[in-house]
Amino acid sequence: MRRASLRLRLFGLIVTPLIVMAVILGYWRFMVAQNTAEDLFDRSLLSAALAISRDVVISEGDAILPSTRDLIRDASGGEVFYHATGPGGIYVTGYAYPPIAKDQGSAREGEIVVFEATYRDEPVRVLQVIEQVTVENLSGNTTVTVWQRMADRQAFANLLAARAAALIAGLLATLALVVWFGVKLGLRPLEDLQQAISIRSPDDLSRIKRAVPVETKGIVQTLNRLFGQVETSINAHQAFISDAAHQLRNPAAAVQSMAEAVQSATSKKDRDERLGELVRAAQNSARVAEQLLSLDRLQQPVNPTTFKPVDLREIVETTCADVGARILTQGIDFKVALPNQPIRIDGDRVFLAEAIKNLIDNAAKHGGKNLSAISVSLSRQADHVSVTVSDDGKGLTPDQSKVAFGRFSQVEPSDGSGLGLAIAASVAERHNGSLVINPVEAGASLSLFLPSQRQMPAQTGQ
Amino acid sequence: MVAQPCVKLAGAKNADPVVEDNEALAKAIAYRLRDHGHAVDILCDGDQASAFLAQDGADLVVLDINLPGQSGLEILRSMRQEGDGTPVILLTARSEIKDRVAGLDLGADDYLVKPFEMDELDARIRALSRRKNLDFGATETIGNITFERTTRQIKAGGTTLDIPRREVALLECLLERRGRIVSKAQLTEHVYGIGADVDDTAIEPHVSRLRKRLSNHGVTIKTARGLGYMLEARN
């Protein structure tokens, strides 16, 4: 799911409720303006009516004074129409035909009536005042009617509402701008951080050191930790590849020179001898490549599904039969002691076979000139099983473990890759077991211990 | 893997196609098999191999799993579906355990994990030939002795050696897997028949007698205690 930017999020969160509130307030202001306008206009109509009524009395029933007429026009913000009748209903002044209320006749003396009507096809607001007056000894009711177009007061109300709306809109716009740019400004440390991350690459995985806001400290810490892990991992891989290239170069060079030596051989005997060497060099080369592949597979995280119930006795027997032929051909005694019953453990068949093969190969390779016998035994103890490979060669002591089990390292230089025991140790670790050099009087003895109960393999790479 | 240029050799009637996409390996196998007198065709492409096998057939197929075009397993499947029971030896990489199992399930007769030794391939082909009654390698030579498979005669320097029947069977079994350790169980089974109620130790005196007989003819039987025996020519 695509997430909106932080800026949009904050902007929306702040501005949306404000807009909703502004609409509500605007509506309220509009209603108030409507009422105010009505109120205001009704009052000015009333004062106009009263003014006319007094004027009629002062002028003794004649037309209203020019000053009054001006006053009426100015006061109410819109054209005011008027009509006045004197006692006896005699027309005194004003427009000829005033609008008539639907319930005409209910107006009585001293009363003020306000109603809406139609005048010249326009809705108008009408105010009528009936008063008892005496003009030239003639007593009676004068009726003053004033009216005004509804459109005028509506226009006034609209004007009030529009002003309010403009005010609210102005405020909102200011706020929106402030929030929009303010958020951008507020988020600047994040952009700094992004820039800091973007300049990192596999070549530069240094920690991010610049000051960051409290909120992003966690992110930066996590990132720094990740950078550290990635850097370590990359370095390890580079070291591995470099070592591997060296390891492959040596046997490849041996194959090449031996092949050339075969070409230059002068007698059949020489050629046959060198061919034998060539085959051995090529076998060695293939073996190193195979070991490197094993090591690479061992570096991958443990996948428990590759662990299956296997018969360790069968694996040891098959592996020994495989490797044993070569040992016997070299004139070295080879014996294997296996229990009568299968030994079932959970494990990876290929890795276990590889580990056992490496232990035997190691004995044959590093045993030295006096090596005459290699023996393999498999036994079960209370909570573990062990595969022990012993020889009567040069010997290894427990304190040499570190060098012997290290990758690409050997106790004494040989044509080996220095990977065999490292692989065996990794396989042991992967199976929750261990590889140890047994303290013996003569020769070397190594044991691969594996747990015999069902249990989960060690979790690495999590 | 990139497809290698296909090296196709004249197909004899009695041909073993080698189907491999690693040309050098295919060539080496072909050289070895030709040295032993087999006619060999090399096919480096799965589709071509499949077409070739459907048309010309073969006596034995050495088949790599990883091939451009059809995979070795697909070729094997279609062979078996069409009722082609030609013996097949699969070549697999170490990491292809699943494929190996699948291959055996599909009807492969044997498999070899790369890299392997040529002696091993020879041994597998010999064993397979015998199982399938193919007339490959009617005579076997080791040291100074020759073994005539059909007549089961053993000769040393032109004279026929008089060897008891059980020891001949023993020699036959060891010879098939020469250069490899053969377990006592395998030997017992071969000499006394499958399911015979004989203890594995019963084979031991026969082995030591045979060893004595062959010792003058440049052939030794080595013992891997707890595992079995290995036949090899003495250097």
XYZ file of C-alpha atoms in Angstrom:
697
model
C 0.000 0.000 0.000
C 1.314 3.409 -0.939
C 1.446 5.790 1.999
C 0.905 9.541 1.676
C 3.891 11.670 2.565
C 4.314 12.770 6.157
C 3.781 16.328 5.049
C 0.440 15.528 3.419
C -0.578 13.511 6.440
C 0.142 16.279 8.905
C -1.396 18.860 6.592
C -4.573 16.823 6.218
C -4.770 16.094 9.926
C -4.521 19.777 10.858
C -6.410 21.506 8.061
C -9.359 19.137 7.522
C -11.021 19.686 10.944
C -10.449 23.407 10.560
C -12.258 23.429 7.228
C -15.181 21.508 8.711
C -15.356 23.960 11.613
C -15.121 26.926 9.214
C -18.089 25.632 7.198
C -20.176 25.245 10.372
C -19.184 28.711 11.636
C -19.794 30.229 8.195
C -23.305 28.811 8.080
C -24.004 30.096 11.569
C -22.662 33.543 10.632
C -24.882 33.566 7.542
C -28.005 32.819 9.622
C -27.065 35.519 12.117
C -26.527 38.036 9.314
C -29.960 37.177 7.932
C -31.603 37.872 11.315
C -29.577 41.018 11.906
C -30.560 42.399 8.509
C -34.271 41.720 9.124
C -34.085 43.237 12.545
C -32.234 46.288 11.333
C -34.475 46.892 8.346
C -37.680 46.440 10.341
C -36.491 49.030 12.830
C -35.574 51.522 10.192
C -38.976 50.946 8.545
C -40.601 51.671 11.880
C -38.658 54.858 12.415
C -39.467 55.933 8.875
C -43.159 55.279 9.482
C -43.121 57.224 12.754
C -41.260 60.097 11.151
C -43.816 60.298 8.349
C -46.681 60.080 10.826
C -45.283 62.995 12.886
C -44.571 64.912 9.761
C -48.149 64.580 8.617
C -49.250 66.116 11.917
C -46.708 68.949 11.811
C -47.421 69.845 8.224
C -51.099 69.689 9.068
C -51.944 66.981 6.648
C -49.856 68.209 3.872
C -47.056 66.433 2.033
C -44.030 65.523 4.117
C -41.125 67.840 4.517
C -38.156 67.455 2.139
C -35.864 66.974 5.182
C -37.931 63.984 6.342
C -37.894 62.515 2.859
C -34.086 62.673 2.758
C -33.841 61.200 6.235
C -35.982 58.239 5.272
C -33.962 57.592 2.170
C -30.596 57.771 3.965
C -31.397 55.848 7.096
C -32.488 52.551 5.692
C -29.891 51.687 3.078
C -32.486 51.074 0.423
C -35.368 52.816 -1.249
C -38.316 53.281 1.101
C -41.784 53.686 -0.282
C -44.500 55.340 1.774
C -48.160 56.112 1.716
C -50.099 58.169 4.256
C -53.815 58.747 4.688
C -55.291 61.321 7.004
C -58.465 61.117 9.119
C -61.305 59.727 7.147
C -58.996 57.882 4.840
C -58.100 60.959 2.834
C -54.936 60.484 0.852
C -52.291 62.796 2.259
C -48.987 61.962 0.629
C -46.772 59.202 -0.852
C -47.196 56.574 -3.496
C -50.686 56.054 -4.752
C -51.264 52.358 -4.162
C -49.685 50.764 -1.103
C -49.365 46.999 -0.869
C -52.253 45.482 1.015
C -51.977 42.779 3.632
C -54.005 39.666 3.013
C -55.860 40.068 6.328
C -56.473 43.827 5.838
C -58.867 45.331 8.328
C -57.454 43.772 11.421
C -55.253 46.821 11.960
C -56.559 48.989 14.691
C -55.647 52.298 16.208
C -52.257 52.515 17.942
C -51.156 49.318 16.352
C -48.056 48.550 14.323
C -48.496 45.832 11.734
C -45.650 44.247 9.843
C -46.245 41.924 6.905
C -44.915 40.773 3.596
C -46.643 41.469 0.359
C -46.071 42.006 -3.329
C -45.569 45.395 -4.805
C -44.999 45.854 -8.526
C -44.267 42.110 -8.774
C -41.550 42.265 -6.185
C -41.676 40.837 -2.663
C -41.699 43.662 -0.163
C -41.733 44.124 3.586
C -44.539 46.375 4.729
C -45.017 48.253 8.019
C -48.271 50.016 8.842
C -48.910 52.405 11.745
C -52.402 53.644 12.626
C -52.570 56.645 14.941
C -55.223 58.938 16.356
C -54.470 62.503 15.274
C -56.249 65.850 15.196
C -55.582 68.024 12.220
C -57.461 71.333 11.791
C -60.025 70.311 14.396
C -60.615 67.236 12.519
C -59.982 64.147 14.576
C -59.396 60.693 13.152
C -57.001 57.926 12.336
C -54.040 58.477 10.107
C -52.545 55.397 8.511
C -48.936 55.455 7.470
C -47.681 52.562 5.345
C -43.988 52.180 4.527
C -42.444 49.381 2.552
C -39.213 48.295 1.190
C -38.012 45.616 -1.305
C -37.031 42.325 0.297
C -34.150 42.160 -2.211
C -32.537 45.128 -0.503
C -32.346 43.516 2.895
C -31.298 40.207 1.330
C -28.464 42.024 -0.385
C -27.433 43.475 2.924
C -27.546 40.080 4.631
C -25.509 38.606 1.782
C -22.986 41.374 2.147
C -22.586 40.638 5.855
C -22.254 36.884 5.185
C -19.763 37.459 2.374
C -17.564 39.571 4.607
C -17.608 36.883 7.272
C -16.825 34.208 4.676
C -13.936 36.262 3.324
C -12.572 36.633 6.834
C -12.778 32.898 7.547
C -11.294 32.014 4.156
C -8.437 34.441 4.727
C -7.672 32.895 8.088
C -7.855 29.372 6.704
C -5.571 30.155 3.797
C -3.013 31.685 6.120
C -3.189 28.666 8.376
C -2.872 26.248 5.463
C 0.186 28.048 4.186
C 1.751 28.121 7.609
C 1.075 24.431 8.156
C 2.262 23.434 4.687
C 5.547 25.238 4.905
C 5.867 24.762 8.632
C 5.613 21.002 8.284
C 8.190 21.057 5.517
C 10.442 23.016 7.772
C 9.676 20.739 10.693
C 10.479 17.651 8.645
C 13.811 18.975 7.420
C 15.795 16.771 9.840
C 14.215 13.770 8.107
C 15.445 15.020 4.745
C 18.882 15.476 6.262
C 18.706 11.916 7.490
C 17.610 10.691 4.073
C 20.534 12.455 2.514
C 22.851 10.933 5.087
C 21.505 7.476 4.235
C 21.585 8.053 0.486
C 25.317 8.741 0.473
C 25.930 5.350 2.104
C 26.844 2.528 -0.274
C 28.499 -0.882 -0.011
C 31.781 1.052 -0.097
C 30.811 3.436 2.676
C 28.840 1.855 5.473
C 30.089 4.208 8.185
C 27.755 5.005 11.066
C 25.430 8.019 10.825
C 26.824 10.493 13.362
C 24.939 13.740 12.729
C 22.513 14.999 15.355
C 18.999 13.741 14.741
C 15.657 14.566 16.421
C 14.633 12.382 19.328
C 11.843 10.804 17.264
C 14.304 9.338 14.734
C 16.973 8.160 17.189
C 15.554 4.633 17.138
C 15.602 4.484 13.350
C 19.165 5.738 13.227
C 20.334 3.278 15.862
C 18.731 0.394 13.986
C 20.251 1.593 10.734
C 23.675 1.922 12.262
C 23.448 -1.564 13.659
C 22.365 -2.878 10.258
C 25.206 -1.024 8.545
C 27.611 -2.660 10.957
C 26.234 -6.132 10.290
C 26.216 -5.648 6.532
C 29.760 -4.333 6.604
C 30.974 -7.297 8.641
C 29.174 -9.681 6.338
C 30.536 -8.032 3.194
C 34.052 -8.067 4.610
C 33.708 -11.728 5.522
C 32.480 -12.564 2.033
C 35.254 -10.602 0.412
C 37.818 -12.342 2.555
C 36.222 -15.661 1.686
C 36.213 -14.972 -2.053
C 39.792 -13.805 -1.948
C 40.879 -16.867 0.030
C 38.839 -19.104 -2.229
C 40.454 -17.642 -5.343
C 43.896 -18.347 -3.867
C 42.864 -21.858 -2.954
C 41.586 -22.550 -6.451
C 44.583 -20.979 -8.121
C 47.093 -23.312 -6.515
C 45.638 -26.627 -7.685
C 44.751 -25.109 -11.071
C 48.357 -24.025 -11.497
C 49.492 -27.515 -10.488
C 47.210 -29.086 -13.097
C 48.489 -26.734 -15.766
C 52.175 -27.269 -15.094
C 51.754 -30.996 -14.703
C 49.884 -31.180 -18.026
C 52.731 -29.262 -19.653
C 55.211 -31.597 -18.002
C 53.352 -34.532 -19.575
C 53.746 -32.939 -23.011
C 57.477 -32.500 -22.513
C 58.076 -36.014 -21.183
C 60.758 -37.828 -23.162
C 60.107 -41.417 -22.148
C 56.909 -43.385 -21.767
C 57.809 -44.103 -18.164
C 58.165 -40.397 -17.376
C 54.945 -39.608 -19.155
C 53.005 -42.283 -17.292
C 54.376 -41.074 -13.985
C 53.505 -37.479 -14.706
C 50.062 -38.474 -15.938
C 49.479 -40.075 -12.568
C 50.516 -36.838 -10.908
C 48.298 -34.881 -13.259
C 45.294 -36.976 -12.326
C 46.066 -36.454 -8.632
C 46.445 -32.701 -9.137
C 43.123 -32.563 -10.974
C 41.451 -34.609 -8.248
C 42.823 -32.242 -5.685
C 41.522 -29.286 -7.654
C 38.046 -30.798 -7.894
C 38.153 -31.562 -4.186
C 39.014 -27.963 -3.272
C 36.149 -26.656 -5.414
C 33.835 -29.139 -3.754
C 34.962 -28.062 -0.297
C 34.484 -24.408 -1.151
C 30.942 -25.198 -2.262
C 30.320 -27.052 0.999
C 31.639 -24.122 2.962
C 29.429 -21.760 1.017
C 26.389 -23.918 1.714
C 27.375 -24.100 5.379
C 27.425 -20.312 5.561
C 23.778 -20.156 4.639
C 21.300 -19.967 7.513
C 20.144 -23.269 8.949
C 16.946 -24.432 7.375
C 15.445 -26.985 9.770
C 13.514 -28.652 6.933
C 16.780 -30.025 5.514
C 17.206 -31.952 8.764
C 15.692 -35.362 8.409
C 15.935 -38.541 10.433
C 18.990 -40.303 9.045
C 20.866 -43.483 9.903
C 24.334 -42.323 10.913
C 25.677 -45.873 10.742
C 24.665 -46.146 7.108
C 26.184 -42.719 6.330
C 29.485 -43.639 8.002
C 29.570 -46.995 6.217
C 28.848 -45.538 2.765
C 31.300 -42.697 3.222
C 34.028 -45.037 4.468
C 33.468 -47.400 1.535
C 33.797 -44.383 -0.775
C 36.901 -42.886 0.765
C 38.401 -46.152 1.958
C 39.292 -47.386 -1.520
C 41.679 -44.470 -1.960
C 43.205 -45.018 1.470
C 43.776 -48.723 0.778
C 45.308 -47.906 -2.618
C 47.842 -45.704 -0.825
C 48.883 -48.767 1.146
C 47.363 -47.538 4.384
C 45.355 -49.897 6.570
C 41.770 -48.868 6.933
C 39.357 -50.272 9.442
C 35.904 -49.344 10.502
C 34.049 -50.292 13.676
C 30.303 -49.876 13.463
C 27.591 -50.843 15.942
C 25.189 -53.610 14.960
C 22.145 -51.400 15.201
C 21.314 -48.369 13.079
C 21.905 -45.023 14.814
C 19.148 -42.609 14.030
C 19.667 -38.887 14.396
C 18.186 -35.783 12.816
C 20.595 -34.276 10.378
C 21.651 -33.341 6.910
C 22.960 -36.407 5.116
C 25.188 -34.536 2.657
C 26.840 -32.409 5.338
C 27.404 -35.354 7.670
C 28.960 -37.409 4.879
C 31.148 -34.445 3.924
C 32.322 -33.987 7.520
C 33.251 -37.659 7.900
C 34.969 -37.666 4.527
C 36.981 -34.608 5.535
C 38.069 -36.223 8.814
C 39.349 -39.295 6.957
C 40.967 -37.213 4.193
C 42.616 -35.076 6.833
C 44.109 -38.113 8.547
C 45.444 -39.426 5.223
C 46.796 -36.053 4.136
C 48.422 -34.848 7.325
C 49.519 -38.174 8.787
C 53.000 -37.857 7.358
C 55.373 -40.560 6.145
C 54.913 -42.871 9.097
C 51.169 -43.110 8.726
C 50.228 -46.768 8.383
C 46.667 -47.066 9.629
C 43.445 -45.098 9.869
C 40.472 -46.307 11.843
C 36.938 -45.018 12.043
C 34.534 -45.883 14.811
C 30.970 -44.972 15.547
C 29.550 -45.298 19.026
C 26.542 -44.260 21.013
C 26.677 -42.831 24.522
C 23.850 -41.781 26.802
C 22.896 -38.517 25.128
C 25.163 -38.281 22.135
C 26.777 -40.255 19.358
C 30.351 -39.881 18.222
C 32.312 -40.625 15.079
C 36.003 -40.966 15.868
C 38.730 -41.017 13.241
C 42.139 -42.035 14.548
C 45.482 -42.545 12.851
C 49.041 -43.409 13.824
C 50.575 -40.498 11.946
C 52.162 -37.270 12.968
C 49.562 -36.346 15.506
C 47.509 -33.393 16.618
C 47.111 -32.074 20.148
C 43.988 -30.424 21.573
C 45.756 -27.064 21.850
C 46.143 -27.010 18.071
C 42.345 -26.914 17.610
C 42.221 -23.248 16.773
C 44.700 -23.468 13.918
C 43.506 -26.857 12.718
C 39.805 -25.894 12.638
C 40.330 -22.404 11.196
C 39.363 -21.719 7.646
C 42.238 -21.800 5.166
C 44.628 -22.477 7.999
C 46.798 -25.548 8.529
C 49.055 -26.720 11.318
C 51.728 -27.512 8.748
C 51.758 -26.469 5.111
C 50.512 -29.123 2.676
C 48.732 -29.348 -0.650
C 45.427 -29.366 1.236
C 43.039 -26.427 1.191
C 42.946 -25.925 4.948
C 39.185 -26.255 4.722
C 38.544 -29.884 5.624
C 38.441 -29.599 9.401
C 36.794 -26.159 9.232
C 33.963 -27.776 7.301
C 33.748 -30.680 9.735
C 33.620 -28.220 12.648
C 30.895 -26.161 10.923
C 28.866 -29.296 10.256
C 29.177 -30.294 13.913
C 28.072 -26.835 15.028
C 25.160 -26.880 12.623
C 23.992 -30.135 14.174
C 24.356 -28.776 17.729
C 27.401 -30.943 18.159
C 31.131 -30.378 18.324
C 34.400 -31.440 16.793
C 37.254 -32.115 19.216
C 40.830 -33.276 19.059
C 41.189 -36.129 21.542
C 44.317 -36.180 23.696
C 46.149 -39.363 22.643
C 49.647 -40.708 23.191
C 50.480 -41.207 19.535
C 48.959 -40.178 16.238
C 45.851 -38.083 15.926
C 42.294 -38.753 17.011
C 39.368 -36.515 16.212
C 35.792 -37.019 17.306
C 32.639 -35.602 15.876
C 30.038 -35.471 18.652
C 26.389 -35.179 17.701
C 23.342 -35.036 19.966
C 21.389 -38.262 19.687
C 18.021 -36.943 20.800
C 15.622 -35.269 18.518
C 16.162 -31.596 18.879
C 16.016 -28.470 16.825
C 19.179 -27.496 15.016
C 20.985 -24.371 16.166
C 19.408 -21.233 14.804
C 21.914 -18.945 13.199
C 21.574 -16.022 10.882
C 18.433 -14.766 12.568
C 25.183 -23.557 -17.950
C 25.747 -22.423 -21.509
C 25.081 -24.960 -24.205
C 28.283 -26.447 -25.482
C 28.765 -27.141 -29.169
C 27.509 -30.622 -29.737
C 30.040 -33.233 -30.672
C 28.252 -35.915 -32.564
C 30.148 -39.045 -33.443
C 29.170 -41.671 -35.954
C 26.537 -43.723 -34.211
C 27.270 -47.414 -34.261
C 24.517 -49.916 -33.607
C 25.927 -50.790 -30.253
C 26.203 -47.261 -29.004
C 26.235 -45.682 -25.564
C 25.155 -42.092 -25.854
C 26.738 -39.785 -23.335
C 24.445 -36.875 -22.685
C 26.376 -34.113 -20.962
C 26.532 -30.367 -21.329
C 30.039 -30.053 -19.964
C 31.897 -30.856 -23.156
C 35.246 -31.719 -21.582
C 33.627 -34.133 -19.162
C 31.558 -35.698 -21.948
C 34.659 -36.127 -24.083
C 36.619 -37.689 -21.230
C 33.829 -40.171 -20.618
C 33.632 -40.932 -24.326
C 37.403 -41.498 -24.562
C 37.281 -43.839 -21.640
C 34.353 -45.833 -22.983
C 35.891 -46.047 -26.468
C 39.121 -47.257 -24.916
C 37.045 -50.100 -23.549
C 35.688 -50.818 -26.992
C 32.267 -49.132 -26.842
C 30.861 -46.957 -29.612
C 29.829 -43.636 -28.117
C 27.679 -40.720 -29.223
C 27.914 -37.422 -27.370
C 24.873 -35.183 -27.198
C 25.060 -31.885 -25.388
C 21.460 -30.776 -25.749
C 18.435 -32.262 -24.044
C 16.118 -31.968 -27.031
C 18.629 -33.468 -29.453
C 19.382 -36.251 -27.021
C 15.706 -37.044 -26.652
C 15.232 -37.150 -30.429
C 18.334 -39.287 -30.864
C 17.243 -41.781 -28.227
C 13.727 -42.015 -29.666
C 15.085 -42.700 -33.156
C 18.309 -44.665 -32.765
C 18.050 -46.022 -29.229
C 21.068 -47.112 -27.236
C 22.382 -49.940 -25.126
C 23.214 -47.731 -22.182
C 22.845 -44.031 -21.499
C 25.040 -41.827 -19.298
C 22.777 -38.880 -18.612
C 23.459 -35.555 -16.905
C 20.540 -33.949 -15.097
C 21.435 -30.371 -16.009
C 21.082 -29.991 -19.748
C 20.082 -27.153 -22.030
C 16.645 -27.842 -23.520
C 15.025 -30.840 -21.857
C 16.498 -31.759 -18.511
C 17.964 -35.194 -17.958
C 15.008 -36.073 -15.752
C 12.540 -35.149 -18.500
C 14.427 -37.295 -21.001
C 14.407 -40.175 -18.526
C 10.688 -39.751 -17.891
C 9.775 -39.770 -21.562
C 12.029 -42.781 -22.177
C 10.336 -44.773 -19.443
C 6.860 -43.619 -20.463
C 7.475 -44.933 -23.956
C 8.519 -48.267 -22.502
C 12.208 -47.733 -23.247
C 14.002 -49.736 -20.569
C 17.533 -48.829 -21.672
C 19.852 -48.771 -18.633
C 20.505 -45.189 -17.537
C 23.286 -43.876 -15.302
C 22.538 -40.370 -14.045
C 25.267 -37.810 -13.387
C 24.340 -35.322 -10.703
C 25.972 -32.484 -8.839
C 26.399 -32.755 -5.107
C 23.631 -30.271 -4.426
C 21.020 -32.105 -6.485
C 19.980 -34.698 -3.914
C 16.312 -34.218 -4.644
C 16.953 -34.719 -8.359
C 18.914 -37.848 -7.582
C 16.022 -39.323 -5.649
C 13.587 -38.227 -8.350
C 15.857 -39.816 -10.971
C 15.881 -43.169 -9.194
C 12.111 -42.949 -8.779
C 11.758 -42.273 -12.489
C 13.658 -45.456 -13.255
C 17.323 -44.508 -13.453
C 19.459 -47.596 -12.836
C 22.318 -45.849 -11.055
C 23.750 -42.430 -10.367
C 27.153 -40.850 -9.924
C 27.911 -37.619 -8.114
C 30.255 -35.236 -9.921
C 33.211 -35.108 -9.627
C 33.782 -38.858 -9.824
C 36.636 -41.119 -10.726
C 36.576 -42.861 -14.072
C 37.230 -46.216 -12.368
C 33.995 -45.661 -10.538
C 32.101 -45.059 -13.783
C 33.706 -48.198 -15.277
C 32.622 -50.189 -12.260
C 29.058 -48.904 -12.448
C 28.825 -49.684 -16.152
C 30.228 -53.174 -15.588
C 27.754 -53.836 -12.795
C 24.867 -52.496 -14.806
C 25.859 -54.499 -17.863
C 25.854 -57.679 -15.875
C 22.521 -56.886 -14.260
C 20.971 -56.172 -17.627
C 22.719 -59.109 -19.350
C 24.416 -56.836 -21.830
C 27.405 -58.321 -23.620
C 29.710 -55.453 -22.775
C 33.226 -56.418 -21.889
C 33.009 -60.146 -22.306
C 36.483 -60.373 -20.828
C 37.881 -58.478 -17.894
C 41.591 -58.025 -17.361
C 43.303 -57.178 -14.105
C 46.973 -57.643 -13.311
C 48.012 -60.706 -15.253
C 44.715 -62.475 -15.211
C 41.732 -62.352 -17.542
C 38.211 -63.296 -16.644
C 35.981 -64.642 -19.386
C 32.524 -63.592 -18.344
C 30.466 -65.961 -20.453
C 32.439 -69.105 -19.722
C 33.524 -67.830 -16.290
C 37.052 -68.991 -17.073
C 40.006 -67.394 -15.390
C 43.268 -67.365 -17.292
C 46.725 -66.235 -16.290
C 49.315 -65.893 -19.021
C 47.382 -68.229 -21.357
C 46.785 -71.032 -18.877
C 43.428 -71.576 -17.292
C 43.444 -71.425 -13.513
C 41.439 -74.042 -11.716
C 39.463 -72.106 -9.130
C 36.469 -73.381 -7.128
C 33.039 -72.112 -8.120
C 32.499 -69.971 -4.991
C 35.826 -68.229 -5.421
C 35.034 -67.552 -9.074
C 31.802 -65.908 -7.975
C 33.777 -63.959 -5.406
C 36.273 -62.811 -8.008
C 33.443 -61.881 -10.365
C 31.850 -59.685 -7.730
C 35.118 -58.021 -6.730
C 36.102 -57.558 -10.353
C 32.881 -55.779 -11.158
C 33.578 -53.280 -8.414
C 37.331 -53.266 -8.623
C 39.014 -50.273 -7.116
C 36.099 -49.969 -4.696
C 35.411 -51.505 -1.330
C 32.839 -54.284 -1.578
C 31.032 -55.095 1.637
C 30.910 -58.619 3.020
C 27.145 -58.495 2.728
C 27.366 -57.798 -0.991
C 29.865 -60.590 -1.476
C 27.808 -63.073 0.540
C 24.746 -62.171 -1.452
C 26.576 -62.656 -4.718
C 28.205 -65.940 -3.754
C 25.353 -67.618 -1.890
C 22.394 -65.873 -3.473
C 20.037 -63.274 -2.111
C 18.437 -64.117 1.206
C 20.692 -67.113 1.847
C 20.925 -67.872 5.553
C 24.691 -67.519 5.721
C 26.742 -65.504 8.172
C 28.897 -62.774 6.686
C 32.002 -64.349 8.238
C 31.524 -67.455 6.091
C 32.987 -65.549 3.187
C 36.280 -64.872 4.947
C 38.088 -68.195 4.289
C 37.095 -68.040 0.630
C 38.544 -64.562 0.376
C 41.840 -65.532 1.952
C 42.162 -68.578 -0.309
C 41.386 -66.503 -3.389
C 43.860 -63.860 -2.238
C 46.587 -66.495 -2.010
C 45.758 -67.842 -5.462
C 45.865 -64.437 -7.113
C 48.911 -63.099 -5.298
C 51.268 -64.618 -7.862
C 49.412 -62.982 -10.748
C 49.766 -59.306 -9.860
C 46.359 -59.016 -8.193
C 45.730 -58.264 -4.515
C 42.632 -58.324 -2.378
C 42.877 -55.673 0.305
C 40.890 -55.758 3.512
C 39.141 -52.811 5.050
C 38.281 -54.251 8.435
C 34.709 -53.733 9.368
C 33.810 -52.753 5.804
C 34.815 -55.320 3.237
C 37.354 -56.077 0.538
C 38.818 -54.368 -2.476
C 40.366 -55.930 -5.559
C 43.222 -54.104 -7.157
C 46.110 -54.682 -9.522
C 49.425 -54.643 -7.700
C 51.701 -51.846 -8.821
